[in-house]
Coordinates of C-alpha atoms in Angstrom, one line a residue:
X1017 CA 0.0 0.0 0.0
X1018 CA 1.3 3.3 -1.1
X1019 CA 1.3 5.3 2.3
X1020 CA 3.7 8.7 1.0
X1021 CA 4.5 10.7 -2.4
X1022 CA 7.7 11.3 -3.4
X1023 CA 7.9 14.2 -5.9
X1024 CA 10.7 16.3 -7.1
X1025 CA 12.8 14.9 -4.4
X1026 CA 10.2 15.5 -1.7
X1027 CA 8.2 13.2 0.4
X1028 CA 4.3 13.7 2.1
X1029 CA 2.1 11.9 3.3
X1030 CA -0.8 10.2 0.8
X1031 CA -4.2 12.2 2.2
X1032 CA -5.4 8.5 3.1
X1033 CA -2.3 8.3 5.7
X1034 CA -2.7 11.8 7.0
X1035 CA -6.0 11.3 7.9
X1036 CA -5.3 8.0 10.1
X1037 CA -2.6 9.4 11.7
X1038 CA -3.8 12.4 12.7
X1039 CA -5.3 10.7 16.0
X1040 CA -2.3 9.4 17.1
X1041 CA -0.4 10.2 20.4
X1042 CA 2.7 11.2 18.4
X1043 CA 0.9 13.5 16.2
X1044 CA 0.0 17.3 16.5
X1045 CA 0.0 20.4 14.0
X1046 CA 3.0 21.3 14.9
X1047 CA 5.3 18.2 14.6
X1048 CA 3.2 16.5 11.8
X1049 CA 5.5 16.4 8.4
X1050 CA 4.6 19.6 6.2
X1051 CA 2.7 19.3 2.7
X1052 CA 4.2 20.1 -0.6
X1053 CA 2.2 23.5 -0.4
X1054 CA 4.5 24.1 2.8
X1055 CA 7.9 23.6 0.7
X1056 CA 7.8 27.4 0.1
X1057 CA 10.8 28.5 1.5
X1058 CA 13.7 29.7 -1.3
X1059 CA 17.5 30.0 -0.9
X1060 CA 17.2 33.5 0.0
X1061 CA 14.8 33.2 3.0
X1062 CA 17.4 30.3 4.3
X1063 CA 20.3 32.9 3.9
X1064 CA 18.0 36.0 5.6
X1065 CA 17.7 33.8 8.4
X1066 CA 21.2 32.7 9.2
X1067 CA 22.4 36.7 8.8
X1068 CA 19.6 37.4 10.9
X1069 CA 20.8 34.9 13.5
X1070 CA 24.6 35.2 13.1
X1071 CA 24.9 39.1 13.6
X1072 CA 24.9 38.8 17.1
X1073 CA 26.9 39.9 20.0
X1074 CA 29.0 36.6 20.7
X1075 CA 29.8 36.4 17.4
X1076 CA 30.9 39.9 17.4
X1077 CA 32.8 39.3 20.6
X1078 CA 33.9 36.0 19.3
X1079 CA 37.5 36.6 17.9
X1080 CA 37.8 39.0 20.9
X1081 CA 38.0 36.3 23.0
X1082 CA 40.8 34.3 21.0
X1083 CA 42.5 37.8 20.8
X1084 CA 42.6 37.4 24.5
X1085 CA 44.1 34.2 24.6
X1086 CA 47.0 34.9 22.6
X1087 CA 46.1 34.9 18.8
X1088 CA 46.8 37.8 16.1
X1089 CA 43.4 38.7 14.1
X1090 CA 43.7 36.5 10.8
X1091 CA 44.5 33.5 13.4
X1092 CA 41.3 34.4 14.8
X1093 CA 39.3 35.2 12.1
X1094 CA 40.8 31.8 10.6
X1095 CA 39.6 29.8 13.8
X1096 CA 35.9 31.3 13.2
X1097 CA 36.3 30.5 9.4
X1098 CA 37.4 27.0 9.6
X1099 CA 34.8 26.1 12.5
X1100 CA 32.1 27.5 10.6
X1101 CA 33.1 25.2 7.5
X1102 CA 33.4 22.3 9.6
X1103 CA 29.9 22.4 11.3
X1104 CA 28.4 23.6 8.1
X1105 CA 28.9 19.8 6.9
X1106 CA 26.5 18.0 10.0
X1107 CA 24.3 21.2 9.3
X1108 CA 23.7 20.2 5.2
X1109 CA 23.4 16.5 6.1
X1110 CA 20.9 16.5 8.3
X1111 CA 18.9 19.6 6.1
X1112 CA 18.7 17.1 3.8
X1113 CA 16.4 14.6 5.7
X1114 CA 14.3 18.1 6.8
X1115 CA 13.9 18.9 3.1
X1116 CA 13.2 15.5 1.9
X1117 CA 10.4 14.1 4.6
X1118 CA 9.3 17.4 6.1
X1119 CA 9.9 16.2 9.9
X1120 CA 11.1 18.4 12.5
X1121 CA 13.5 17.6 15.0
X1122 CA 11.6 16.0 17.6
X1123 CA 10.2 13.6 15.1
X1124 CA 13.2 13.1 13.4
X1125 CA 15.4 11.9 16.4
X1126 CA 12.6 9.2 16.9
X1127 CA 14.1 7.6 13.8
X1128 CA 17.3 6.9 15.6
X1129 CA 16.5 6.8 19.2
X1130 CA 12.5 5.7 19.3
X1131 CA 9.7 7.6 19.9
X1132 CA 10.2 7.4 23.7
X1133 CA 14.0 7.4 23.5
X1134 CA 13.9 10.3 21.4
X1135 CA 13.4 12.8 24.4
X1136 CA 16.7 12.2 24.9
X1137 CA 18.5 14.2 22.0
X1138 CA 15.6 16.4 22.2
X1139 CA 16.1 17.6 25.6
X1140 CA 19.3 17.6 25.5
X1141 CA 19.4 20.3 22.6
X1142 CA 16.8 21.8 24.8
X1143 CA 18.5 22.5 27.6
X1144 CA 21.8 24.0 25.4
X1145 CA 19.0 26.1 23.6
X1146 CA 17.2 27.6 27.5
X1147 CA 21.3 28.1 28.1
X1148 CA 21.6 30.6 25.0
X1149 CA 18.2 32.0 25.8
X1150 CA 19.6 33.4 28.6
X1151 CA 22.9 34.4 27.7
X1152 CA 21.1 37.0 25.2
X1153 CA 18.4 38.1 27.0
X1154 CA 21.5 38.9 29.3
X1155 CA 23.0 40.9 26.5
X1156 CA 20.2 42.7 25.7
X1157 CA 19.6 43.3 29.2
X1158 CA 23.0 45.4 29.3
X1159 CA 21.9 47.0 26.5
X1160 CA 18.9 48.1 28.1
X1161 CA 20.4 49.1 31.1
X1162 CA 23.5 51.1 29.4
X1163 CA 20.7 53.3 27.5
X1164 CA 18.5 54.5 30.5
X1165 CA 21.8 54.8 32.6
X1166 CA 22.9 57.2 29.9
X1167 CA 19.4 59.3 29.7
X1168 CA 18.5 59.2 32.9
X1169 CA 21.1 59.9 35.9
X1170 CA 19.1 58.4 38.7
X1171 CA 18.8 54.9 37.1
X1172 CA 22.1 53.3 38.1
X1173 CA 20.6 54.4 41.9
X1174 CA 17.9 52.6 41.8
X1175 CA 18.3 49.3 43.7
X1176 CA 17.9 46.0 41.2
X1177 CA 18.0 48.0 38.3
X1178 CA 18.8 45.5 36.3
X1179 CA 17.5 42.8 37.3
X1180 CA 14.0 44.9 36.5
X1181 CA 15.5 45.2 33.2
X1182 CA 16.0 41.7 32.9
X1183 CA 12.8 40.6 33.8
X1184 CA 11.0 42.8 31.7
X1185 CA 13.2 41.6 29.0
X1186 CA 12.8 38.2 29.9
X1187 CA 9.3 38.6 29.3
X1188 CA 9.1 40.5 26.1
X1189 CA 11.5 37.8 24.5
X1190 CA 9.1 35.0 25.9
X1191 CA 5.8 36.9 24.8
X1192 CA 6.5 37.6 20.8
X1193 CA 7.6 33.4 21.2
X1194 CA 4.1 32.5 23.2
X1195 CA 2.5 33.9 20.1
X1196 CA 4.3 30.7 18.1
X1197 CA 7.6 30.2 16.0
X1198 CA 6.2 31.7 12.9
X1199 CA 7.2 35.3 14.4
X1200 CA 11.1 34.0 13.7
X1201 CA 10.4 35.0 9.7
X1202 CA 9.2 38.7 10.4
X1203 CA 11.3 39.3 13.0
X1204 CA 14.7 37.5 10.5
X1205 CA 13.2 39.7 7.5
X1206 CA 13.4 42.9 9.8
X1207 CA 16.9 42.3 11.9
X1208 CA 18.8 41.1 9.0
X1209 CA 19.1 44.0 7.0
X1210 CA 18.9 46.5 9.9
X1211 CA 21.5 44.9 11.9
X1212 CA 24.0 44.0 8.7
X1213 CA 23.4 47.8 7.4
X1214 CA 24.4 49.0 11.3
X1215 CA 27.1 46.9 11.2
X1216 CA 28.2 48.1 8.3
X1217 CA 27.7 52.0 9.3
X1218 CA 30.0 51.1 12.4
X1219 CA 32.5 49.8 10.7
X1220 CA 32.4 53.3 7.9
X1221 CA 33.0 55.5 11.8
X1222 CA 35.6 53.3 13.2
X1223 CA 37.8 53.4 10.0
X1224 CA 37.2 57.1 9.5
X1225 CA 37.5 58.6 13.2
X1226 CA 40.6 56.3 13.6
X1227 CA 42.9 57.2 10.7
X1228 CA 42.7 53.3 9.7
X1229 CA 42.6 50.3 10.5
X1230 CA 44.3 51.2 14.4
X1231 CA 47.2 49.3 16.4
X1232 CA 45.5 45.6 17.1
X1233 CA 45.6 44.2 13.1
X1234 CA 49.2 45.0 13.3
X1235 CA 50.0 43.5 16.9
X1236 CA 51.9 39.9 16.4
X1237 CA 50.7 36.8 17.8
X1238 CA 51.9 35.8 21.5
X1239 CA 52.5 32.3 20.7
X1240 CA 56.5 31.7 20.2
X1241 CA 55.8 27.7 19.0
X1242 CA 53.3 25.7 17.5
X1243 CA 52.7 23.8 20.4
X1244 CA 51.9 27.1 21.9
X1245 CA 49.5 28.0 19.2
X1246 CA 47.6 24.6 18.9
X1247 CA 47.2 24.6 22.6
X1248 CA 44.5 27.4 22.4
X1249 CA 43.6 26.7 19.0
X1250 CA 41.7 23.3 19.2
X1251 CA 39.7 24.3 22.3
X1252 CA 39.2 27.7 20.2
X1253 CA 38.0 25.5 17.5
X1254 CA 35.7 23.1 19.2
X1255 CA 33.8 26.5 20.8
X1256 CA 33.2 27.9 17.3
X1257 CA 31.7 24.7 16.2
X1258 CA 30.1 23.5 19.2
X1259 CA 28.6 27.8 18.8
X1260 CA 26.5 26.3 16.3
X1261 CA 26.4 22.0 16.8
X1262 CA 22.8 22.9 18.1
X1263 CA 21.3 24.0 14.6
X1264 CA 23.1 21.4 13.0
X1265 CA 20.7 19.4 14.9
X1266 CA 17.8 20.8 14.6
X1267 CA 18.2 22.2 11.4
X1268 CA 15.8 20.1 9.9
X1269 CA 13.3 22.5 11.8
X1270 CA 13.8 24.8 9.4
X1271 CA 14.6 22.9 6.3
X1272 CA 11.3 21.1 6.4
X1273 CA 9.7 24.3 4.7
X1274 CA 12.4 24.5 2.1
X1275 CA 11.4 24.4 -1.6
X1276 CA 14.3 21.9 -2.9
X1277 CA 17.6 20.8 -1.3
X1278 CA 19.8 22.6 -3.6
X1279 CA 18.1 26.4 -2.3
X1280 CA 18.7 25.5 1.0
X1281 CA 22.2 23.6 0.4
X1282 CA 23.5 26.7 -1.7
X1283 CA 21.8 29.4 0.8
X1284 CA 23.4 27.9 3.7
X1285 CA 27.1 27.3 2.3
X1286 CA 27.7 30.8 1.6
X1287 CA 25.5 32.4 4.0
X1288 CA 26.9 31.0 7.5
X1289 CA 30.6 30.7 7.2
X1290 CA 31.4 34.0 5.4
X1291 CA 28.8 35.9 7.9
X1292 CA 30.4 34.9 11.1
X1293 CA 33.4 35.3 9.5
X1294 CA 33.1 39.3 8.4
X1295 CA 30.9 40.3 11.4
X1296 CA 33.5 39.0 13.6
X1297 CA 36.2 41.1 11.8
X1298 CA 34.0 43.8 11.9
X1299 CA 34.2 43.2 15.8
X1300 CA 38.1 43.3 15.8
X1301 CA 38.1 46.2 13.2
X1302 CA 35.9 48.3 15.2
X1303 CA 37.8 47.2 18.5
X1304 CA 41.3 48.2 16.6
X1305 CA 40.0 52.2 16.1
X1306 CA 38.3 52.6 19.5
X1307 CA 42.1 52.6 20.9
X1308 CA 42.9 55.3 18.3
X1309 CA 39.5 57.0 19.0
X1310 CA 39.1 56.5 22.8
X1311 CA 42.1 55.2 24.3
X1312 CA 41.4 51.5 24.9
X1313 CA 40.5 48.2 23.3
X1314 CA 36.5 48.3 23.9
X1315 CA 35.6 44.8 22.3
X1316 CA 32.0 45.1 23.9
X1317 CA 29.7 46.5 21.3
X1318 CA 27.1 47.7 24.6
X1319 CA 30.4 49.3 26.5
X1320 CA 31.0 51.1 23.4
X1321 CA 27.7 52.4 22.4
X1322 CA 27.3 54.0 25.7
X1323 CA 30.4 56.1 24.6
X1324 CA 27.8 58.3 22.3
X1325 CA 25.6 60.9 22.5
X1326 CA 21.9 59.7 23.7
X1327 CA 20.1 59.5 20.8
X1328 CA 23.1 57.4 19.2
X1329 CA 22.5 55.1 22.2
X1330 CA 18.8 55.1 21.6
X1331 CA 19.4 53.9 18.3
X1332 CA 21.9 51.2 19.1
X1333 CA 20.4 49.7 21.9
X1334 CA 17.0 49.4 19.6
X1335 CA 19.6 46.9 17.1
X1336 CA 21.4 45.4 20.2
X1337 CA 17.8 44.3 20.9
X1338 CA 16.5 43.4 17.9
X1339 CA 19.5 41.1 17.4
X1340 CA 19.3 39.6 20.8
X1341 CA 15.1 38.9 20.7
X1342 CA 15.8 37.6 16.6
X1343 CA 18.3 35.0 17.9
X1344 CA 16.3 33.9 20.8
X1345 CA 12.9 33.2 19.2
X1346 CA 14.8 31.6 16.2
X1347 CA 17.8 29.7 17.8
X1348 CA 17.0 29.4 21.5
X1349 CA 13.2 29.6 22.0
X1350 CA 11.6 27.0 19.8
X1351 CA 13.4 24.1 19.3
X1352 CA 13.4 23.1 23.4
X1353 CA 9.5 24.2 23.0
X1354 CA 9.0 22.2 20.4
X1355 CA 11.6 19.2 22.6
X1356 CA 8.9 19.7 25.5
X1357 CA 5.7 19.8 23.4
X1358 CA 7.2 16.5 22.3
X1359 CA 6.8 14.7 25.6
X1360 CA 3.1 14.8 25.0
X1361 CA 2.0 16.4 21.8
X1362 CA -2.0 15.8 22.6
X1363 CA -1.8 18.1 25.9
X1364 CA 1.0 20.3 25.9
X1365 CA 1.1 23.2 23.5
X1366 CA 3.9 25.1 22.0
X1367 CA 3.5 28.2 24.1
X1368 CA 3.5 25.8 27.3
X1369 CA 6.8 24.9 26.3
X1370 CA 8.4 28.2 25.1
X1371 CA 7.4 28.9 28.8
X1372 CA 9.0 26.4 30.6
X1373 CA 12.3 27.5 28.4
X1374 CA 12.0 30.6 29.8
X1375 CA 12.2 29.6 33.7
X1376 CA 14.5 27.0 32.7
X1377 CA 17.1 29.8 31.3
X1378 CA 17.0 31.9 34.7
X1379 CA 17.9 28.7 36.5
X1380 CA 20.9 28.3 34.5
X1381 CA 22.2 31.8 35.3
X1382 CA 23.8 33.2 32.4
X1383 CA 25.3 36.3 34.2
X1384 CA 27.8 33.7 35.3
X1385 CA 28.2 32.1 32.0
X1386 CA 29.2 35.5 30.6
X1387 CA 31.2 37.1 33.4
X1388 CA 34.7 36.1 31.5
X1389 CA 35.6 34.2 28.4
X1390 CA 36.7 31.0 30.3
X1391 CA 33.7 30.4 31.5
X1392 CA 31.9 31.0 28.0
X1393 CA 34.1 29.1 25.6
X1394 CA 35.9 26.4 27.8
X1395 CA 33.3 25.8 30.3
X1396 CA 29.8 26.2 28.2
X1397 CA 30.8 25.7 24.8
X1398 CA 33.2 23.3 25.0
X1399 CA 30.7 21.1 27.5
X1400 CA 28.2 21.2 25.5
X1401 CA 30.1 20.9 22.3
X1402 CA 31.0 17.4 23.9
X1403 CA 27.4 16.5 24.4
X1404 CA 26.0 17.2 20.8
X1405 CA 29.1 16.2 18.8
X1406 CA 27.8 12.3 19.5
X1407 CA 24.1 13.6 18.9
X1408 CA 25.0 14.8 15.6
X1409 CA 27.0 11.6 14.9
X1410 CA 24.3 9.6 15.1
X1411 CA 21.9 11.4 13.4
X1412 CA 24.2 11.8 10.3
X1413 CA 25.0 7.7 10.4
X1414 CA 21.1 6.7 10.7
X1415 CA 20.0 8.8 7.6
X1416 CA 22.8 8.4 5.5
X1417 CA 24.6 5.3 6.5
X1418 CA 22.2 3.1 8.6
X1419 CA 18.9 4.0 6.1
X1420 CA 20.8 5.9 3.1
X1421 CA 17.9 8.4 3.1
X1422 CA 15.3 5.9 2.8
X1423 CA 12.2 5.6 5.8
X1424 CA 8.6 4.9 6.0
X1425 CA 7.4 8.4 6.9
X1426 CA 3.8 7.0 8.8
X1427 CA 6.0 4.9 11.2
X1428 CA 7.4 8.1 12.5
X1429 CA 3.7 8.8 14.2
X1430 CA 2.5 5.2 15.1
X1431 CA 3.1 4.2 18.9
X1432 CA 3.5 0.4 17.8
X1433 CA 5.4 1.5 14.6
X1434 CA 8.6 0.0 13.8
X1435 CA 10.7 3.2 14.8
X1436 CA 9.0 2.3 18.1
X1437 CA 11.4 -0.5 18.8
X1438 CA 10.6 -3.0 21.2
X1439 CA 10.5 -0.4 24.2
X1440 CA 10.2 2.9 22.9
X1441 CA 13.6 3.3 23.1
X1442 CA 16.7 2.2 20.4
X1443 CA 19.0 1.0 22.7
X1444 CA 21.9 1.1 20.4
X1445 CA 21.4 5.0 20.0
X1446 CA 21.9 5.1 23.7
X1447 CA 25.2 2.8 23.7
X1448 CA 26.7 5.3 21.1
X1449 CA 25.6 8.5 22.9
X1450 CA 27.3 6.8 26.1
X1451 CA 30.8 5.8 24.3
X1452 CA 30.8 9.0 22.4
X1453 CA 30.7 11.1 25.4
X1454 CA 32.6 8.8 27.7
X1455 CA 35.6 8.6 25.3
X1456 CA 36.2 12.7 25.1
X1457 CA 36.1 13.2 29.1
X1458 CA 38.9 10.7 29.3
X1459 CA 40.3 13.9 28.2
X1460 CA 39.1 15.7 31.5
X1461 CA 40.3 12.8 33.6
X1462 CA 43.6 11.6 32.2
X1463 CA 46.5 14.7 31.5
X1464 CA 48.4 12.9 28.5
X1465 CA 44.6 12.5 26.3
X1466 CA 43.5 16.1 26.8
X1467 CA 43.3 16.2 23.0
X1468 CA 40.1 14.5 23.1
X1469 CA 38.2 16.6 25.7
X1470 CA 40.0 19.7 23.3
X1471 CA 38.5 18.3 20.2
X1472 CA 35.3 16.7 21.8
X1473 CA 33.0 17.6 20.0
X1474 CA 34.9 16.4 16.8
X1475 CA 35.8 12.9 18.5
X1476 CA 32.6 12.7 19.6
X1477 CA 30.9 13.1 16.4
X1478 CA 33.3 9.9 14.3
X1479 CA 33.4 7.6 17.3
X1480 CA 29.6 7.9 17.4
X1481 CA 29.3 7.5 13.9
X1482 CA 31.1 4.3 14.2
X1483 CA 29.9 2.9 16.6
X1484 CA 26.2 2.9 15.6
X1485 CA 26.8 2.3 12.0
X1486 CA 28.5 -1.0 13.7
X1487 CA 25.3 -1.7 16.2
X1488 CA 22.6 -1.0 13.5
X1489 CA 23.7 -3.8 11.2
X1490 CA 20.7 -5.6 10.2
X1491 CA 17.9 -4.0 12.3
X1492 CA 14.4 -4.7 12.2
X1493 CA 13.8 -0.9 11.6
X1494 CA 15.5 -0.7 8.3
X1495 CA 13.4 -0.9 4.9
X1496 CA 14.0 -4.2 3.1
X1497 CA 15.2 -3.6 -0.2
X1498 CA 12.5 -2.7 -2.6
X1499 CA 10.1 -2.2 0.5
X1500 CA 10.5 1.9 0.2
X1501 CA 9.4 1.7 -3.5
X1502 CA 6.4 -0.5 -1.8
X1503 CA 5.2 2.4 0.2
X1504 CA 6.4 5.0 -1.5
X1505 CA 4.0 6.5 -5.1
X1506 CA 6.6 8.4 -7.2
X1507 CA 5.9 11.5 -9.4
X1508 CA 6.7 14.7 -11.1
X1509 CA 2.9 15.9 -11.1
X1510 CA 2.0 18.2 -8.9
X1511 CA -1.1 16.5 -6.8
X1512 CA -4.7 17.6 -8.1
X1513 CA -6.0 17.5 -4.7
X1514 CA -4.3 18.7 -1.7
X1515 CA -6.7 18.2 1.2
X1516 CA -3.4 19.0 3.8
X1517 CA -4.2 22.5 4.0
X1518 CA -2.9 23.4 8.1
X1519 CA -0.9 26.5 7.8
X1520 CA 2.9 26.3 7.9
X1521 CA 4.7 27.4 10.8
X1522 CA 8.5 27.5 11.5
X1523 CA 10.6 26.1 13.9
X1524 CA 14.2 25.7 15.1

């Protein structure tokens, strides 16, 4: 029985199959597969929204921190570069199986860890995402604060003044998500040009007010030897990939909506790798004139706008905020949402989960996480790096290894389907999340293997890979050859009846 259409690349759901599953405890609006009408997104919405996301603070501050450490600027700028390349490869592999079955990440780690197992992954990526959420709605906290400081003398004596601040923040960021993820595509077509021309207009004043490009392009690396240099590279490394390991997870969130894989492959290549690339030299640019212009290295973008006249702070505190509330509904809002919505998709709603995100982000106190670069790039990136490198491992080996890009969609949303497993759970998921971890800490425990806790996220990733690939050989929950041209009806026409009609929404 022909249960989904494959068409241009593309597969849905037959109406017949939608209908049935509709009832099912795995199923809801929001993490059922899109229809073909929903494939609307083109390459340039996929490149708006990773401007949009990656002309943030961090990554403005990025190269900053590596400065810090010991680098020159192109070694820094060539750390961001080379990360970004490196985790744009797990990102295009696993937008492919968004783009082809039009699953969202939830639904898609039930493939590879069970539909009960797959809380796992999810929450996991949920809890890095509540972690960002608050390290910008800390940013734009400071931001906030800076600008009434500057207009009105009696704020900074006001007791808790920015914790009021953050708590109105806090709530402004969680109400525009409450409404649903579909506000990430205004709010991407707005801060993406507005912050990128900003950017732009700072850069024009720092190179004009300082003379040039000031003393910090010119200033040497500290490093005398390799050894030295490597030292601080890999764990400089692993932070700029593990900065965005959690959308090459849930990328698929995104991808689901897109109109064929090459707009979103193309889109996606160019878009993230050279953005985080020239905003971050912007950043060190920028930095290099304030010494000319003020006297000292001022690397924080909110520390620097307070150096202007009020309305100039007016004006930059509106981008700091726009680019701070863009990144959090898009990046750090819905996916764990859309993780918690998961754990019971008949009673608890999307806006129930962006919610619990929200408290969850407090709890993880990100004033601590940004009070000095160790903490940010060794302690929470690199941790965390550790944790999704396996994640993404095994995602990449069940679709294009384990299945080679073959499933039956339905079983995604059937409790008894065969993606069920026996339990609910696919042990042999768990065994390689366990060994890819374990083997990177031996890095934290042993002095001589420190090179794997370095490169964690990397080891992580090909020992997982490897080790599932090995413990799926021959499972149940594979197609039999021929069985996915059984299921699946193949064609080039467009369907004359399309009785899918929910409206898309957008997640991440």
């Amino acid at each position: 029985m022909k249960t989904q259409i494959e068409q241009d690349g593309i597969v849905t759901l037959t109406d017949e199959t939608h209908n049935q599953l509709s009832g099912s405890d795995l199923w809801n609006e929001d993490l059922r597969p899109t229809t073909m009408k929903e494939h609307s997104w083109k390459g340039v919405n996929f490149a708006t929204l990773w401007i949009g996301m990656c002309l943030c603070i961090p990554a403005y501050t990025m190269a900053s921190g590596m400065m810090t450490l010991g680098m020159n600027w192109w070694q820094a700028i060539g750390t961001i570069f080379l990360g970004n390349v490196i985790v744009l490869i797990p990102i295009l592999l696993n937008s492919h199986a968004g783009t082809k079955f039009g699953i969202p990440y939830p639904v898609f780690a039930r493939l590879w860890f069970g539909d009960k197992g797959a809380h796992i992954p999810a929450l996991a990526r949920a809890i890095v995402a509540a972690g960002w959420f608050g390290i910008n709605t800390w940013i734009g906290t400071e931001a906030i604060d800076t600008l009434l400081s500057a207009s009105f003398s009696s704020w900074n004596g006001l007791a808790g003044h920015t914790a009021i601040v953050f708590a109105l923040f806090w709530l402004l960021n969680v109400g525009v998500a409450y409404k649903g993820p579909q506000a990430i595509k205004v709010l991407g077509a707005i801060a993406a040009p507005v912050i990128g021309i900003s950017a732009i207009i700072l850069f024009i004043w720092a190179y004009t007010n300082s003379g040039g490009w000031g003393p910090i392009l010119s200033t040497p690396s500290k490093f005398t030897s390799t050894r030295e240099f490597l030292a601080v590279f890999f764990p400089a490394l692993t932070g700029v990939i593990a900065f965005w390991a959690t959308l090459a997870l849930n990328i698929p969130d995104f991808c689901r909506y897109a109109r064929s894989q090459k707009s979103q492959m193309v889109a996606q290549t160019f878009s993230l790798p050279l953005t985080m690339s020239i905003f971050s030299f912007i950043g060190i640019a920028v930095t290099s004139a304030t010494i000319v212009i003020f006297g000292e290295a001022i690397w924080d973008p909110v520390a620097l706008v307070a150096k202007f006249p009020p309305f100039i702070i007016f004006l930059g505190t509106i981008v700091i905020v726009l680019s701070s509330l863009t990144i959090n509904v898009g990046a750090n809002i819905v996916a764990p949402a859309r993780a918690i919505e998961n754990l019971n998709p008949k009673k608890i709603t999307f806006a129930m989960g962006a919610l619990v995100t929200g408290i969850f982000a407090i709890l993880l106190q990100p004033w601590y996480i940004m009070s000095n670069f160790g903490n940010y790039i060794f302690g929470w990136l690199g941790t965390y790096g550790a944790l999704l490198g396996p994640i993404d491992g095994i995602a990449i080996a069940d679709y294009w290894l384990v299945r080679r890009r073959q499933m039956a969609l339905k079983d995604l949303y059937e409790v008894n389907g065969r993606y069920s497993y026996s339990t609910g759970f696919n042990k042999n998921g768990i065994y390689a999340l366990v060994i890819g971890v374990a083997i990177p800490v031996l890095g934290l425990l042993i002095p001589g293997l420190r090179f794997l806790w370095d490169n964690a996220w990397t080891f992580g990733l090909f020992i997982s890979i490897i080790v599932y690939t090995y413990l799926m050989r021959g499972d149940k929950s594979v197609l039999a050859p021929g069985e996915y041209e059984e299921i699946t009806l193949k064609t080039s026409e467009k369907p004359i009846i399309d009785s899918q009609t929910a409206d898309p929404t957008i997640t991440k």
